[in-house]
Amino acid sequence: MMIKPGITELSKCVDSRYTLVTMAAKRARIIGDERMEETEVFGQQKPVSVAAEEILDGKVGYVRSEAIERAKAYADEKAAAILSLSSSELGEGTEE
């Protein structure tokens, strides 16, 4: 049985097939775990099919770890600059 939407459609949502497979697998695992916790059984649709539809709909996304590291470094630099600015302003006010 083929999963709909197909790989061609899904490939447009990510930068590589590896990313697509990883996203779909992680999301399908979450969906499966959620269903195990529920007492009712939801539809006959498989978790991977639900995950694929969510990826296509843009409900599931990803962020590269490098981007997270760059954002943290930027935030650290920004905080240091603010602290430095605040320190220099405090120093100037005490000299009078």
Short mmCIF file of C-alpha atoms in Angstrom, two decimals:
data_model
loop_
_atom_site.label_atom_id
_atom_site.label_comp_id
_atom_site.label_asym_id
_atom_site.label_seq_id
_atom_site.Cartn_x
_atom_site.Cartn_y
_atom_site.Cartn_z
CA MET A 1 0.00 0.00 0.00
CA MET A 2 1.34 3.42 -0.97
CA ILE A 3 1.34 6.32 1.46
CA LYS A 4 -0.50 9.37 0.24
CA PRO A 5 0.80 12.05 -0.21
CA GLY A 6 3.67 10.68 -2.23
CA ILE A 7 7.39 11.23 -1.86
CA THR A 8 7.44 13.74 -4.73
CA GLU A 9 4.98 16.04 -2.99
CA LEU A 10 6.63 15.63 0.40
CA SER A 11 10.13 16.28 -0.95
CA LYS A 12 9.06 19.85 -1.73
CA CYS A 13 8.54 20.45 2.01
CA VAL A 14 12.09 19.58 3.10
CA ASP A 15 15.69 19.96 1.96
CA SER A 16 16.48 16.24 1.68
CA ARG A 17 14.85 12.84 1.78
CA TYR A 18 16.81 12.02 4.92
CA THR A 19 15.17 14.98 6.66
CA LEU A 20 11.77 13.83 5.40
CA VAL A 21 12.24 10.29 6.68
CA THR A 22 13.49 11.52 10.05
CA MET A 23 10.59 13.96 10.45
CA ALA A 24 7.99 11.39 9.45
CA ALA A 25 9.43 8.72 11.73
CA LYS A 26 9.62 11.01 14.76
CA ARG A 27 6.11 12.36 14.23
CA ALA A 28 4.67 8.88 13.58
CA ARG A 29 6.23 7.67 16.84
CA ILE A 30 4.57 10.54 18.73
CA ILE A 31 1.21 9.83 17.06
CA GLY A 32 1.50 6.12 17.90
CA ASP A 33 2.35 6.87 21.52
CA GLU A 34 -0.59 9.27 21.80
CA ARG A 35 -2.93 6.64 20.43
CA MET A 36 -1.66 4.06 22.91
CA GLU A 37 -2.55 6.41 25.78
CA GLU A 38 -6.08 6.99 24.49
CA THR A 39 -8.82 4.51 25.35
CA GLU A 40 -10.56 4.94 22.00
CA VAL A 41 -9.08 3.75 18.72
CA PHE A 42 -8.93 6.54 16.15
CA GLY A 43 -9.64 5.68 12.50
CA GLN A 44 -7.76 3.11 10.48
CA GLN A 45 -5.16 5.56 9.19
CA LYS A 46 -1.61 4.55 10.03
CA PRO A 47 0.61 6.91 12.06
CA VAL A 48 3.06 7.31 9.16
CA SER A 49 0.23 8.37 6.83
CA VAL A 50 -0.98 10.92 9.37
CA ALA A 51 2.59 12.20 9.80
CA ALA A 52 3.02 12.53 6.01
CA GLU A 53 -0.19 14.55 5.73
CA GLU A 54 0.87 16.80 8.59
CA ILE A 55 4.24 17.43 6.93
CA LEU A 56 2.54 18.32 3.65
CA ASP A 57 0.08 20.62 5.46
CA GLY A 58 2.97 22.39 7.19
CA LYS A 59 1.84 21.31 10.66
CA VAL A 60 5.20 19.64 11.30
CA GLY A 61 8.51 21.36 10.69
CA TYR A 62 12.16 21.15 11.62
CA VAL A 63 15.04 23.33 12.71
CA ARG A 64 18.64 22.40 12.05
CA SER A 65 20.77 22.12 15.17
CA GLU A 66 23.31 24.50 13.59
CA ALA A 67 20.62 27.16 13.37
CA ILE A 68 19.79 26.69 17.03
CA GLU A 69 23.47 27.03 17.96
CA ARG A 70 23.79 30.22 15.88
CA ALA A 71 20.68 31.67 17.53
CA LYS A 72 22.05 30.88 21.00
CA ALA A 73 25.42 32.46 20.12
CA TYR A 74 23.62 35.57 18.84
CA ALA A 75 21.54 35.78 22.03
CA ASP A 76 24.70 35.44 24.14
CA GLU A 77 26.46 38.18 22.15
CA LYS A 78 23.42 40.42 22.46
CA ALA A 79 23.21 39.87 26.23
CA ALA A 80 26.94 40.59 26.60
CA ALA A 81 26.61 43.79 24.57
CA ILE A 82 23.66 44.96 26.67
CA LEU A 83 25.54 44.15 29.87
CA SER A 84 28.61 45.99 28.59
CA LEU A 85 26.51 48.99 27.62
CA SER A 86 24.78 49.01 30.99
CA SER A 87 28.12 48.77 32.80
CA SER A 88 29.60 51.65 30.84
CA GLU A 89 26.54 53.81 31.51
CA LEU A 90 26.76 53.08 35.23
CA GLY A 91 30.47 53.92 35.20
CA GLU A 92 29.88 57.25 33.45
CA GLY A 93 27.21 58.29 35.94
CA THR A 94 29.46 57.73 38.97
CA GLU A 95 32.31 59.91 37.67
CA GLU A 96 30.36 63.17 38.07
#
